[in-house]
GROMACS .gro file of C-alpha atoms in nm:
model
  274
    1HIS     CA    1   7.121  12.442  11.545
    2PRO     CA    2   7.452  12.622  11.472
    3PRO     CA    3   7.308  12.954  11.338
    4SER     CA    4   7.089  12.996  11.646
    5TRP     CA    5   7.383  12.902  11.869
    6ILE     CA    6   7.605  13.164  11.702
    7LYS     CA    7   7.344  13.435  11.760
    8PHE     CA    8   7.299  13.323  12.121
    9ARG     CA    9   7.672  13.347  12.190
   10GLN     CA   10   7.679  13.693  12.032
   11CYS     CA   11   7.409  13.817  12.272
   12PHE     CA   12   7.526  13.638  12.586
   13ARG     CA   13   7.903  13.630  12.629
   14PHE     CA   14   7.928  13.433  12.955
   15GLU     CA   15   8.305  13.410  12.948
   16GLU     CA   16   8.596  13.588  12.788
   17ASP     CA   17   8.710  13.455  12.451
   18LYS     CA   18   9.035  13.264  12.497
   19GLY     CA   19   9.111  13.191  12.136
   20LEU     CA   20   9.126  12.849  11.978
   21ASN     CA   21   9.192  12.551  12.202
   22ARG     CA   22   9.512  12.378  12.086
   23GLY     CA   23   9.388  12.059  12.244
   24LEU     CA   24   9.170  12.021  11.936
   25ILE     CA   25   9.470  11.957  11.709
   26GLY     CA   26   9.455  11.600  11.585
   27ARG     CA   27   9.093  11.552  11.691
   28LYS     CA   28   8.884  11.359  11.439
   29TYR     CA   29   8.516  11.388  11.354
   30SER     CA   30   8.281  11.163  11.158
   31GLY     CA   31   7.965  11.277  10.991
   32PRO     CA   32   7.663  11.060  10.913
   33ALA     CA   33   7.651  10.876  10.581
   34VAL     CA   34   7.506  11.094  10.306
   35MET     CA   35   7.308  10.983  10.002
   36ILE     CA   36   7.363  11.225   9.712
   37ASN     CA   37   7.020  11.308   9.573
   38PRO     CA   38   7.043  11.427   9.210
   39GLU     CA   39   6.797  11.708   9.286
   40TRP     CA   40   7.038  11.834   9.552
   41MET     CA   41   7.324  11.842   9.301
   42GLN     CA   42   7.102  12.017   9.047
   43GLU     CA   43   6.993  12.281   9.298
   44TYR     CA   44   7.355  12.353   9.389
   45ASP     CA   45   7.451  12.386   9.022
   46GLU     CA   46   7.160  12.620   8.951
   47VAL     CA   47   7.242  12.846   9.246
   48VAL     CA   48   7.608  12.889   9.144
   49GLY     CA   49   7.528  12.899   8.771
   50ASP     CA   50   7.751  12.607   8.675
   51LYS     CA   51   7.624  12.269   8.557
   52GLY     CA   52   7.831  11.990   8.711
   53SER     CA   53   7.999  12.224   8.960
   54LEU     CA   54   8.322  12.081   9.098
   55ILE     CA   55   8.264  12.263   9.426
   56PHE     CA   56   7.947  12.069   9.518
   57PRO     CA   57   8.139  11.829   9.753
   58VAL     CA   58   8.167  12.112  10.009
   59ALA     CA   59   7.796  12.060  10.075
   60LEU     CA   60   7.869  11.706  10.195
   61VAL     CA   61   8.084  11.813  10.490
   62LYS     CA   62   7.847  12.061  10.655
   63GLU     CA   63   7.769  11.820  10.941
   64LEU     CA   64   8.140  11.789  11.016
   65PHE     CA   65   8.168  12.164  11.072
   66ALA     CA   66   7.860  12.162  11.292
   67GLY     CA   67   8.023  11.877  11.484
   68PHE     CA   68   8.346  12.053  11.578
   69MET     CA   69   8.172  12.385  11.643
   70GLU     CA   70   7.951  12.207  11.895
   71ASP     CA   71   8.252  12.036  12.053
   72PRO     CA   72   8.265  12.148  12.420
   73ASP     CA   73   8.638  12.214  12.375
   74PHE     CA   74   8.584  12.449  12.081
   75SER     CA   75   8.647  12.800  12.212
   76ALA     CA   76   8.617  13.080  11.959
   77ASN     CA   77   8.378  13.353  11.856
   78VAL     CA   78   8.225  13.209  11.540
   79GLY     CA   79   8.081  13.551  11.458
   80ARG     CA   80   8.438  13.664  11.387
   81MET     CA   81   8.516  13.371  11.156
   82VAL     CA   82   8.581  13.414  10.785
   83HIS     CA   83   8.698  13.158  10.531
   84GLY     CA   84   9.067  13.212  10.460
   85GLU     CA   85   9.172  12.945  10.212
   86GLN     CA   86   9.026  12.635  10.049
   87LEU     CA   87   9.188  12.342   9.871
   88MET     CA   88   9.014  12.050   9.698
   89ARG     CA   89   9.164  11.734   9.544
   90PHE     CA   90   8.953  11.513   9.321
   91HIS     CA   91   9.036  11.141   9.314
   92ALA     CA   92   8.718  11.018   9.146
   93PRO     CA   93   8.391  11.179   9.031
   94LEU     CA   94   8.085  11.182   9.251
   95ALA     CA   95   7.758  11.059   9.101
   96PRO     CA   96   7.389  11.083   9.193
   97TRP     CA   97   7.280  10.828   9.454
   98ASP     CA   98   7.637  10.773   9.577
   99LEU     CA   99   7.645  10.687   9.947
  100VAL     CA  100   7.939  10.873  10.101
  101ALA     CA  101   8.088  10.908  10.448
  102PRO     CA  102   8.249  11.242  10.542
  103ARG     CA  103   8.544  11.255  10.783
  104ALA     CA  104   8.742  11.545  10.931
  105GLU     CA  105   9.051  11.616  11.137
  106ILE     CA  106   9.183  11.935  11.296
  107LEU     CA  107   9.525  11.966  11.133
  108ALA     CA  108   9.671  12.281  11.288
  109ILE     CA  109   9.609  12.609  11.467
  110GLU     CA  110   9.823  12.907  11.365
  111ASP     CA  111   9.864  13.245  11.535
  112LYS     CA  112   9.860  13.551  11.312
  113ALA     CA  113   9.904  13.920  11.388
  114SER     CA  114   9.531  13.987  11.361
  115GLY     CA  115   9.383  13.656  11.473
  116GLN     CA  116   9.415  13.278  11.442
  117ILE     CA  117   9.379  13.021  11.165
  118LEU     CA  118   9.211  12.685  11.215
  119ASN     CA  119   9.317  12.429  10.953
  120VAL     CA  120   9.056  12.157  10.902
  121GLY     CA  121   9.117  11.858  10.674
  122GLN     CA  122   8.820  11.664  10.537
  123LYS     CA  123   8.774  11.349  10.331
  124ILE     CA  124   8.471  11.218  10.148
  125MET     CA  125   8.479  10.838  10.147
  126ARG     CA  126   8.290  10.602   9.916
  127GLU     CA  127   8.312  10.227   9.972
  128GLY     CA  128   8.626  10.277  10.179
  129GLU     CA  129   8.806  10.487   9.917
  130VAL     CA  130   8.879  10.859   9.926
  131VAL     CA  131   8.680  11.036   9.655
  132VAL     CA  132   8.750  11.401   9.741
  133GLU     CA  133   8.993  11.563   9.985
  134LEU     CA  134   8.934  11.912  10.120
  135GLU     CA  135   9.138  12.145  10.335
  136SER     CA  136   8.976  12.454  10.487
  137ARG     CA  137   9.169  12.731  10.659
  138LEU     CA  138   8.929  12.932  10.874
  139PHE     CA  139   9.043  13.272  10.998
  140PHE     CA  140   8.915  13.398  11.333
  141ARG     CA  141   8.958  13.774  11.356
  142GLY     CA  142   9.100  13.885  11.688
  143GLU     CA  143   8.917  14.127  11.912
  144GLU     CA  144   9.019  14.486  11.840
  145ASP     CA  145   9.164  14.535  12.187
  146ALA     CA  146   9.326  14.192  12.207
  147PRO     CA  147   9.706  14.168  12.218
  148LYS     CA  148   9.852  14.097  11.876
  149LYS     CA  149  10.027  13.767  11.815
  150GLY     CA  150  10.285  13.688  11.553
  151GLU     CA  151  10.423  13.937  11.304
  152LYS     CA  152  10.269  14.085  10.995
  153LYS     CA  153  10.462  14.005  10.683
  154ALA     CA  154  10.519  14.264  10.414
  155PRO     CA  155  10.297  14.198  10.114
  156LYS     CA  156  10.470  14.017   9.831
  157PRO     CA  157  10.511  14.211   9.508
  158GLU     CA  158  10.261  14.109   9.243
  159VAL     CA  159  10.384  13.880   8.968
  160ASP     CA  160  10.341  14.023   8.619
  161ARG     CA  161  10.175  13.736   8.433
  162GLY     CA  162  10.092  13.939   8.127
  163ALA     CA  163   9.751  13.933   7.964
  164PRO     CA  164   9.519  13.656   8.089
  165SER     CA  165   9.427  13.366   7.861
  166SER     CA  166   9.062  13.440   7.932
  167SER     CA  167   8.840  13.645   8.160
  168SER     CA  168   8.469  13.674   8.237
  169SER     CA  169   8.248  13.877   8.470
  170THR     CA  170   7.934  13.813   8.671
  171THR     CA  171   7.728  14.024   8.911
  172ILE     CA  172   7.631  13.878   9.248
  173ALA     CA  173   7.255  13.880   9.298
  174ASP     CA  174   7.123  14.041   9.614
  175ASP     CA  175   6.969  13.714   9.731
  176LEU     CA  176   7.259  13.482   9.640
  177PRO     CA  177   7.394  13.441   9.998
  178MET     CA  178   7.048  13.330  10.112
  179ARG     CA  179   6.992  13.100   9.814
  180TYR     CA  180   7.337  12.943   9.850
  181SER     CA  181   7.273  12.871  10.218
  182GLY     CA  182   7.014  12.607  10.121
  183PRO     CA  183   7.200  12.352   9.905
  184SER     CA  184   7.536  12.424  10.069
  185GLY     CA  185   7.416  12.408  10.429
  186ASP     CA  186   7.620  12.721  10.512
  187ASP     CA  187   7.350  12.921  10.689
  188ASN     CA  188   7.583  13.109  10.922
  189PRO     CA  189   7.387  13.430  11.002
  190ILE     CA  190   7.680  13.639  10.877
  191HIS     CA  191   7.553  13.539  10.531
  192THR     CA  192   7.178  13.554  10.592
  193ASP     CA  193   7.102  13.803  10.871
  194LEU     CA  194   7.176  14.172  10.802
  195ASP     CA  195   7.156  14.278  11.167
  196PHE     CA  196   7.397  14.004  11.272
  197ALA     CA  197   7.641  14.086  10.990
  198LYS     CA  198   7.642  14.450  11.098
  199SER     CA  199   7.696  14.351  11.462
  200VAL     CA  200   8.027  14.186  11.368
  201GLY     CA  201   8.152  14.471  11.152
  202PHE     CA  202   8.014  14.425  10.799
  203LYS     CA  203   7.788  14.675  10.622
  204ASN     CA  204   7.585  14.398  10.462
  205VAL     CA  205   7.563  14.021  10.464
  206ILE     CA  206   7.864  13.871  10.289
  207LEU     CA  207   7.869  13.599  10.025
  208GLN     CA  208   7.991  13.258  10.139
  209GLY     CA  209   8.355  13.218  10.036
  210LEU     CA  210   8.278  12.879   9.887
  211CYS     CA  211   8.006  13.035   9.673
  212THR     CA  212   8.262  13.285   9.541
  213MET     CA  213   8.489  12.989   9.470
  214ALA     CA  214   8.209  12.801   9.293
  215VAL     CA  215   8.120  13.102   9.077
  216SER     CA  216   8.482  13.146   8.968
  217ALA     CA  217   8.539  12.770   8.920
  218GLY     CA  218   8.259  12.772   8.666
  219ASN     CA  219   8.512  12.929   8.428
  220LEU     CA  220   8.758  12.639   8.467
  221PRO     CA  221   8.768  12.297   8.295
  222LYS     CA  222   8.579  12.013   8.464
  223ASP     CA  223   8.869  11.763   8.447
  224LEU     CA  224   9.060  11.908   8.741
  225LYS     CA  225   9.278  11.714   8.980
  226GLU     CA  226   9.315  11.999   9.227
  227ILE     CA  227   9.195  12.353   9.290
  228SER     CA  228   9.296  12.595   9.564
  229VAL     CA  229   9.214  12.956   9.645
  230ARG     CA  230   9.285  13.225   9.901
  231PHE     CA  231   8.993  13.448   9.998
  232THR     CA  232   9.131  13.800  10.039
  233LYS     CA  233   8.826  14.028  10.064
  234PRO     CA  234   8.459  13.974  10.146
  235VAL     CA  235   8.213  13.976   9.857
  236LEU     CA  236   7.891  14.173   9.900
  237PRO     CA  237   7.562  14.133   9.714
  238GLY     CA  238   7.568  14.354   9.406
  239ASP     CA  239   7.943  14.319   9.352
  240THR     CA  240   8.061  14.244   8.999
  241LEU     CA  241   8.333  13.980   8.997
  242THR     CA  242   8.582  13.931   8.713
  243THR     CA  243   8.770  13.600   8.692
  244SER     CA  244   9.099  13.609   8.501
  245ILE     CA  245   9.276  13.286   8.405
  246TRP     CA  246   9.636  13.225   8.296
  247GLU     CA  247   9.696  12.885   8.136
  248ASN     CA  248  10.030  12.706   8.150
  249GLY     CA  249  10.015  12.352   8.017
  250ASN     CA  250   9.834  12.129   8.268
  251SER     CA  251   9.815  12.404   8.527
  252MET     CA  252   9.629  12.731   8.555
  253ALA     CA  253   9.654  13.036   8.775
  254PHE     CA  254   9.351  13.254   8.832
  255GLU     CA  255   9.231  13.547   9.039
  256VAL     CA  256   8.900  13.721   9.099
  257LYS     CA  257   8.856  14.097   9.139
  258ASN     CA  258   8.553  14.305   9.227
  259GLN     CA  259   8.432  14.614   9.041
  260ASN     CA  260   8.679  14.831   9.234
  261GLY     CA  261   8.976  14.625   9.120
  262ASP     CA  262   9.022  14.466   9.466
  263LYS     CA  263   9.114  14.099   9.471
  264VAL     CA  264   8.854  13.881   9.641
  265ILE     CA  265   9.035  13.558   9.543
  266SER     CA  266   9.411  13.549   9.501
  267ASN     CA  267   9.662  13.271   9.453
  268GLY     CA  268   9.404  13.065   9.269
  269THR     CA  269   9.560  12.753   9.115
  270ALA     CA  270   9.415  12.457   8.929
  271LEU     CA  271   9.575  12.137   8.802
  272LEU     CA  272   9.432  11.918   8.527
  273GLN     CA  273   9.401  11.542   8.557
  274GLY     CA  274   9.669  11.342   8.378
   0.00000   0.00000   0.00000
């Protein structure tokens, strides 16, 4: 059970963290076949407040993540993991009672000044065809006293896009991280256990990055071919998030800021089908 395993590792550190094992690059994982129950889809939509949420497919790959985290060659402190970036490509719509097969591959491991990034590619297959592609970049924060790797790049100047085409705001309910953990399968204790979240440096549990993505995607059209985001700041229960969208033909740029004006999602892009 991954959440219990994460807590166990936090309490009993039997060996020094050595960072991510590069021997994992190219390793493939297969999850069990999944039947999409319509009640499951409905529960996900209700939790994120978006009927027909495009982000639901992330719930289908939870067993893949459990698989590589339980891999004996996986060496990293999962308590220091945060979601860095997420990309999704939609080849065909999913429907209730679809039988799908999730697949994953470790694409790359990158060293950064403050930690490492694990790039995981996933595919959701239906009758031998790819229905949805996903790419998750997971950031593992380095230990505070660990030697720094790589070089920090100077932040890029912000692009002046002018006034957004549209914007909307929503406040994150105190219990949303817990409620999202059910239909999504993301029950990492950093989202559900206050004591654990504090033990790894947060003042409260943090909202799942994919839930933040789902909340913001609810403001986008449903006929998307691709959506990608960069998670830039943790979201806490009680935060008010404002999604701003700039339309440009068949493409859109968007960003999400909290009540303090800090970006929690940057570099958001979406492409329409066609």
